Structure formats: structure tokens, C-alpha cells
Coordinates of C-alpha atoms in Angstrom, one line a residue:
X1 CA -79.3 -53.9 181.6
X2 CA -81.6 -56.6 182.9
X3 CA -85.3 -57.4 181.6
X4 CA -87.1 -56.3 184.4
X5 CA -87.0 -52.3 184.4
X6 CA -88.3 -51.5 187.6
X7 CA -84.9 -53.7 188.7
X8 CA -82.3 -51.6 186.6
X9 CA -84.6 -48.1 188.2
X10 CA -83.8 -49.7 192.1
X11 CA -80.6 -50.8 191.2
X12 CA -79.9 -47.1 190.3
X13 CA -81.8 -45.7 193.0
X14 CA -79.5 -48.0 195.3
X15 CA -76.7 -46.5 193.7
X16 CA -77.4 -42.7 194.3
X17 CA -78.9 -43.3 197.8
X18 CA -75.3 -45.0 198.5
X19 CA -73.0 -42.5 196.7
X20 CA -75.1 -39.4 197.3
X21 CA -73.2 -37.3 194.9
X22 CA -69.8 -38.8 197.2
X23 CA -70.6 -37.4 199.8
X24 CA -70.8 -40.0 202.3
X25 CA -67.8 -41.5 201.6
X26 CA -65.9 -37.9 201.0
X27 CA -67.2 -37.3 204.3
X28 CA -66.1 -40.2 206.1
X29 CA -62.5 -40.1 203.8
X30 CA -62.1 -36.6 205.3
X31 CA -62.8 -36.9 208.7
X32 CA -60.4 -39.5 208.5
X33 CA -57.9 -37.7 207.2
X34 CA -58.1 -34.7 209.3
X35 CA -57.7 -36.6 212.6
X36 CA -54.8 -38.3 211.3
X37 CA -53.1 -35.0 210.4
X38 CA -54.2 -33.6 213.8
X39 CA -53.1 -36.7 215.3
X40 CA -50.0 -36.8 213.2
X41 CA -49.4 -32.8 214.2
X42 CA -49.8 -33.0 217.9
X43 CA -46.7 -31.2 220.0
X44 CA -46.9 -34.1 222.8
X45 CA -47.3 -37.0 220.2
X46 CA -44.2 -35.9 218.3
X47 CA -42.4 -35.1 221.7
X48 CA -42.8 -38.9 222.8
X49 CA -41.9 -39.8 219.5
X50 CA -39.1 -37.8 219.9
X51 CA -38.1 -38.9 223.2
X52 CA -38.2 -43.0 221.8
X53 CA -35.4 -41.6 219.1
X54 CA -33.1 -39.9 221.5
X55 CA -33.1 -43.6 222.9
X56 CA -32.4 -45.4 219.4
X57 CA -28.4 -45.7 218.4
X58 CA -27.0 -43.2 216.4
X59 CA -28.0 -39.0 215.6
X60 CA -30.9 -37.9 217.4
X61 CA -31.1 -35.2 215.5
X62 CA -30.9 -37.1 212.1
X63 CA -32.3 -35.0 209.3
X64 CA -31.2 -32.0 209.4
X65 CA -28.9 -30.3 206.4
X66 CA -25.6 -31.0 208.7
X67 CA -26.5 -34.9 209.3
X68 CA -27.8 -35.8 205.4
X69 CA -25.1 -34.2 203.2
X70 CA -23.1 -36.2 201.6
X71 CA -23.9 -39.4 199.9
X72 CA -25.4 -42.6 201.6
X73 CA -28.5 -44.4 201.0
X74 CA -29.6 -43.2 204.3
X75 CA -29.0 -39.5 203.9
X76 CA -30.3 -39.2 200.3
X77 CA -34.1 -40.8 201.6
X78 CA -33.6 -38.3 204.6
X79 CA -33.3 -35.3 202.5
X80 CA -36.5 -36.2 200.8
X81 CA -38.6 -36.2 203.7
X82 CA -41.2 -33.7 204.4
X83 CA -39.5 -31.2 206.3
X84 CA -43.0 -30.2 208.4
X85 CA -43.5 -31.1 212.0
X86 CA -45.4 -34.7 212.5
X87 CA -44.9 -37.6 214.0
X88 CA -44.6 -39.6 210.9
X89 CA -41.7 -37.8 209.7
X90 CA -40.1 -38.4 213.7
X91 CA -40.7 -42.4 212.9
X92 CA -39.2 -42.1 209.6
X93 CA -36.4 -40.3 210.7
X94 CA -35.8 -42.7 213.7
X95 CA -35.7 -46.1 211.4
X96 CA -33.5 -43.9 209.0
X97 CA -31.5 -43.0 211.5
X98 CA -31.2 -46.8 212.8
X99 CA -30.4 -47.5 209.2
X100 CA -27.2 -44.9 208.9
X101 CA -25.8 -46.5 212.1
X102 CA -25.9 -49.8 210.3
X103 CA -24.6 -48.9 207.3
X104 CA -21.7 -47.0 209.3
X105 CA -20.8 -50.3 211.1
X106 CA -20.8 -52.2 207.8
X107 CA -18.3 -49.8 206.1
X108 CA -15.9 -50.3 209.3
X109 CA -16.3 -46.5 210.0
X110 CA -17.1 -46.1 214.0
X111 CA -20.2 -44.1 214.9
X112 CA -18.9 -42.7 217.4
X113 CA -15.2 -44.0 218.6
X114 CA -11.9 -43.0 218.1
X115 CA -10.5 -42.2 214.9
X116 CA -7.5 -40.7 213.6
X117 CA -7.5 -37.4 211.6
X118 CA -4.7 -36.2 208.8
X119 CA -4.6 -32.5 207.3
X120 CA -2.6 -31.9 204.6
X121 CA -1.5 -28.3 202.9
X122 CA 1.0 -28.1 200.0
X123 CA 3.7 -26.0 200.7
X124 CA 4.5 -22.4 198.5
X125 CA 1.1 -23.9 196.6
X126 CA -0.8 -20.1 197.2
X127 CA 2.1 -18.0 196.0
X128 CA 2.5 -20.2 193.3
X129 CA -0.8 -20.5 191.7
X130 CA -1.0 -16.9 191.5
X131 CA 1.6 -16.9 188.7
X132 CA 1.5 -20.0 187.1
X133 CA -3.1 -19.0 186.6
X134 CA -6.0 -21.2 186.8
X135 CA -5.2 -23.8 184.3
X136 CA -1.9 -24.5 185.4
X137 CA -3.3 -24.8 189.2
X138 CA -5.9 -27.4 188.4
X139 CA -3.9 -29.6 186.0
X140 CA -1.1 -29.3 189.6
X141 CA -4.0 -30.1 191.5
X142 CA -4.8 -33.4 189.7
X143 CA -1.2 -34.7 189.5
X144 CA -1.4 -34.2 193.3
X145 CA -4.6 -36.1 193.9
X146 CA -3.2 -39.2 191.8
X147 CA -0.7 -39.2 193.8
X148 CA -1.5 -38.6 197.3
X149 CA -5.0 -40.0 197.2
X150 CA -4.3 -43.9 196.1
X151 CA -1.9 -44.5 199.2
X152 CA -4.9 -42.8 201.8
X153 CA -8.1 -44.9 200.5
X154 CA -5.3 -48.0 200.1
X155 CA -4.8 -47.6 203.9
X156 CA -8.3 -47.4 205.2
X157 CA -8.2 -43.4 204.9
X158 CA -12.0 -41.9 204.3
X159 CA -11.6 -39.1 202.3
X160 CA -13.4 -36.4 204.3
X161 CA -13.2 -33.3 202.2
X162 CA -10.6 -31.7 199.2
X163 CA -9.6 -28.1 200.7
X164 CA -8.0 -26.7 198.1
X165 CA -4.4 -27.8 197.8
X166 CA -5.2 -30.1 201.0
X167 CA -6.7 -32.8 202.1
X168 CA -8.8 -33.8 205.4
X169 CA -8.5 -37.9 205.8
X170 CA -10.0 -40.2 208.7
X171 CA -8.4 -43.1 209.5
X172 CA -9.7 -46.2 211.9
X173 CA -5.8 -46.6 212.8
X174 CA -3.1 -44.4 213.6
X175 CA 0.1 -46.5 212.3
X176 CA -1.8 -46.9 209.0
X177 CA -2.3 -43.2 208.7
X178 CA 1.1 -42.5 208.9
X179 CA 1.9 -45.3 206.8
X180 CA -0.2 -43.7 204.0
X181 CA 1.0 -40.2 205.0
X182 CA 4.7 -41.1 203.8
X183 CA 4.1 -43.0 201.2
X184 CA 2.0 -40.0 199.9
X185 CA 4.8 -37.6 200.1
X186 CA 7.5 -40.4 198.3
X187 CA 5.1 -40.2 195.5
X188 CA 4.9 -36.6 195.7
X189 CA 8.5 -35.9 195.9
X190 CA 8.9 -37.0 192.4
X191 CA 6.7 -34.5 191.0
X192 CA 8.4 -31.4 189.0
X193 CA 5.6 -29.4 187.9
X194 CA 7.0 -26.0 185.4
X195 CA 10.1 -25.8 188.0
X196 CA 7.8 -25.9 190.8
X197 CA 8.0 -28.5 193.5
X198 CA 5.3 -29.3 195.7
X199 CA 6.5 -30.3 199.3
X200 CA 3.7 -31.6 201.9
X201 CA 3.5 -30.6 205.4
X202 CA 1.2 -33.1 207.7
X203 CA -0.9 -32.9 210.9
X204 CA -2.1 -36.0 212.6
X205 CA -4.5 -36.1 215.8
X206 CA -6.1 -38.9 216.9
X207 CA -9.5 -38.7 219.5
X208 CA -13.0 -39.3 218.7
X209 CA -14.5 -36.1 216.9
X210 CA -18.2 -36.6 215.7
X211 CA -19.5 -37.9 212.3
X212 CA -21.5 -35.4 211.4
X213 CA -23.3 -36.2 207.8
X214 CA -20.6 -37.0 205.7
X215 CA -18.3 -34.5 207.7
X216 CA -16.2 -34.5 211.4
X217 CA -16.3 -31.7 213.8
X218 CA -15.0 -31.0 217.7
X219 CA -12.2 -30.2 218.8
X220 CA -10.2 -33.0 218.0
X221 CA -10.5 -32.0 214.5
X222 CA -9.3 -28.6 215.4
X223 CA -6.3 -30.0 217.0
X224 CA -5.7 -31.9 213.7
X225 CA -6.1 -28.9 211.9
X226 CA -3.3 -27.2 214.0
X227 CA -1.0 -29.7 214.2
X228 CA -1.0 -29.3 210.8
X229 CA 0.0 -25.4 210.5
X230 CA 2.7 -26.5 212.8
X231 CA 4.5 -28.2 209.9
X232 CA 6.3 -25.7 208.6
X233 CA 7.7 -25.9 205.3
X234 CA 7.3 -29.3 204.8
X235 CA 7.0 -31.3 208.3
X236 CA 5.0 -34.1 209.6
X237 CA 3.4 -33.2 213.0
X238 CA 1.7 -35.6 215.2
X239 CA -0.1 -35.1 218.7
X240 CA 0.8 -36.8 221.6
X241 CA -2.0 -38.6 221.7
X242 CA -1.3 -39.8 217.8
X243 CA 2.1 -40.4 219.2
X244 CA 1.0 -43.3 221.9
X245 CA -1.6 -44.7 220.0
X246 CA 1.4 -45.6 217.6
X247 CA 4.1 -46.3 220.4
X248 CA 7.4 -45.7 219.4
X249 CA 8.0 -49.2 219.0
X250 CA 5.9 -49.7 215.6
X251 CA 7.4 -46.4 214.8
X252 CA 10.2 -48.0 214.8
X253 CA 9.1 -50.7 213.0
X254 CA 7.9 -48.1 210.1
X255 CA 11.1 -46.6 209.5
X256 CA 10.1 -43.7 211.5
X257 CA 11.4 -41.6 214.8
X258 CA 9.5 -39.1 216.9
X259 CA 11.5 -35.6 218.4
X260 CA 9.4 -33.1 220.3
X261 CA 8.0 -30.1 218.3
X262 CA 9.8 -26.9 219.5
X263 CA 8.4 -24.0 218.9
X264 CA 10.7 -20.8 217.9
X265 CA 11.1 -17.9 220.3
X266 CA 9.7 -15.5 217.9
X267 CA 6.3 -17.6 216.7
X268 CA 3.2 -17.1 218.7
X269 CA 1.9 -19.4 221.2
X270 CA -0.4 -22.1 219.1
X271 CA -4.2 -21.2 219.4
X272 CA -6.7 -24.2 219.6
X273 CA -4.3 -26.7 221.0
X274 CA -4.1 -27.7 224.9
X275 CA -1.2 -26.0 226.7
X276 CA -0.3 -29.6 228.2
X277 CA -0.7 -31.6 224.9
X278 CA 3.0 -33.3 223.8
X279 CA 4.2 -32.7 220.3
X280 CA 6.2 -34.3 217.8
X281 CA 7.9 -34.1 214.4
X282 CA 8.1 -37.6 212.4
X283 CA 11.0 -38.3 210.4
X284 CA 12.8 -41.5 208.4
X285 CA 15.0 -42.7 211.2
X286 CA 18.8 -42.4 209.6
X287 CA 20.0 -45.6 208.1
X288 CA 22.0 -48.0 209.9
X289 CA 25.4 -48.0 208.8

């Protein structure tokens, strides 16, 4: 408070006249707003934005559930996003989106090249577990994933996803695929679990599925997938497009040969494969005498 009161009563005067309860500046604050949510909402503002992403590397269609699960500093901010239309969210989305390719690069994983995929099933494992319960299952399961898992990440392999008594694995190269692919079942052929003894069939496909999230799909996975069921009671199955990525010259050089897959009169033609795709079974070449 000053001396002079007819000051302190204009100074106060001053101060109502400007704040007017608020609402001068509430209504100035609001108008603001509301044209930057209109603004923010309109369909052909978020359509160019829209249009700008489908131009940026990687996912156009970046935030949705499919693209964000899984971890990744990327997906995690993605998921928290507002999930309402706007352009904001668009821009957000787009430098997140940038960001994921980046990041993608940086762990040597391609965005969008060729890659090689490995399915693996335990053989007998289904009837099994139904005697031996849940307990016994799960401690099986864990002896298996110590041992088949170490050789895969060693090798490159990006563990896509546990399916059960399986595995789905994406490797960058072929030949260290199948590297890791036999060493895992050495490993595993020393495990005796309560008389039962786990024996690991294989399919290998190599093309350039799409990263989806922290997940594959196409068809090449589905050929994968297939080449997989092909293996019998224990096989290793590769495409023909796995097969000369390799060549059988650093087959050779892994200890390994190719035959062709021939499939028995009685079994039913393979679903989900091309009728013109080659086949093979890989096996330790015989030792030299």
C-alpha cells in the first residue's frame, strides 16, 4: 500500500477494469482454443497431413494396436497418444513413425527387406504333456528355451514370438539361421526329460514378409510356417528360395547337404505353399572316410 489513497483506489480500479472478473482474457484463451481444436479436427487438414506421412519412410499406418505392440521406445510413446482424430496426433505419429525406422536400422533389423524365417515344433511334445501335467510341461519347456534359445540370439536370430513348444525366429541371414538351427538341436539332443525325449523338426523360408509391430506377417511367413509341418518327426525343411540364398556350396562348408522333400503318396497335397516352389530336407553330410 502506498501513501496516496486515491492511488491504491486507481490502481485497483485498473486492476478490475483489466481482469473483469477474467473474462477478457478467458474469452480471448477460449477463442483461442476452440479454433485450434477446430483447426486441429478438420477432415482436409488431417488428410494432407496424412498424405505428407504416407511420403515419410516407414508404416503409414503407424499407431495402430498391430504397429505398437511389442516393446520399443517408439511403440510405447505411440500407444499413449490420444487415439482421437486431429492433425496433431497425424504429426506425432509421422515423427514417431520416422523414429521406429531409425531405431530399426540401428538394431540391424531391415524395415522392409529380405529376411529369413525359422519355425520350430517339438516333436510328441502335445501327447506328452497330457500325461506328464502342467508342472512337468513348464519345467520341459524351460530346459528347452535354455537350450535352443542361446544358439538363435548368438546368431543374429530375433526372437519373434514363443508358440508353445515352438519358436518363430527372424534372421538377417540364411546360412546363420541354419547354423543356429543345428546347433539348437545338438543341444537338444542331450536332453532326457522323465524318459521323454524331445526331438525338433525345422522350417526355414526366406523372402521379405512385413514387420509389423513387433510381429511378421505375409505369406512368406506362411510358407515358413509350412515348411515347417513338413518336417515330420524330426526333419529340417528349407524352401527353395532358403536353399539358394545358402548355395550349396556354404552348405557344404557347414557340414550340411540338401535332398529334395518328397512327399508320400498317401499325404495331402501341402496347403499355403506354391505348387512350383522346390523343397528340401537338410542333413549332416556323412563323414569322410
Amino acid at each position: 500500500m502506498s501513501d496516496d489513497p486515491l492511488h491504491d483506489a486507481n490502481v485497483s480500479e485498473s486492476l478490475r477494469a483489466d481482469s473483469g472478473d477474467g473474462s477478457g482474457y478467458a474469452k480471448v484463451s477460449g477463442t483461442v482454443a476452440k479454433w485450434v481444436r477446430d483447426t486441429d479436427r478438420r477432415p482436409r487438414f488431417v488428410e494432407a497431413v496424412r498424405r505428407l506421412r504416407r511420403a515419410l519412410p516407414g508404416d503409414p499406418a503407424f499407431g495402430d494396436p498391430l504397429s505398437t505392440s511389442g516393446p520399443g521406445g517408439a511403440r510405447a510413446a505411440a500407444r499413449m497418444i490420444d487415439t482421437g482424430p486431429g492433425a496433431s496426433r497425424e504429426v506425432s505419429l509421422a515423427a514417431l513413425q520416422v523414429l521406429q525406422v531409425v531405431l530399426e536400422k540401428a538394431w540391424g533389423t531391415p524395415a522392409d527387406g529380405e529376411v529369413t524365417i525359422v519355425f520350430t515344433d517339438l516333436v510328441g511334445f502335445s501327447s506328452w504333456s497330457l500325461r506328464a501335467g502342467d508342472g512337468a510341461t513348464l519345467s520341459l519347456l524351460r530346459e528347452v528355451a535354455a537350450m535352443v534359445e542361446p544358439p538363435m540370439i548368438e546368431r543374429g536370430g530375433q526372437v519373434v514370438k514363443r508358440l508353445g513348444d515352438g519358436l518363430m525366429v527372424v534372421f538377417d541371414h540364411p546360412d546363420r539361421a541354419v547354423e543356429a538351427v543345428f546347433e539348437a538341436r545338438a543341444a537338444l539332443a542331450n536332453l532326457d526329460y522323465d524318459g521323454y525325449r524331445p526331438r525338433m523338426r525345422v522350417g526355414l523360408h526366406t523372402g521379405a514378409p512385413q514387420p509389423i509391430g513387433a510381429d511378421w506377417f505375409g505369406v512368406d511367413v506362411n510358407v515358413a510356417a509350412r515348411m515347417m509341418e513338413l518336417g515330420g518327426k524330426g526333419n529340417v525343411v528349407i524352401s527353395g528360395d532358403t536353399h539358394d540364398a545358402i548355395g550349396d556350396q556354404r552348405l557344404a562348408e557347414l557340414g550340411l547337404t540338401a535332398s529334395h522333400y518328397r512327399r508320400g503318396l498317401l499325404a495331402a497335397p501341402q496347403r499355403g505353399v506354391p505348387e512350383d516352389l522346390p523343397i528340401y530336407v537338410l542333413r549332416p553330410a556323412p563323414a569322410q572316410p
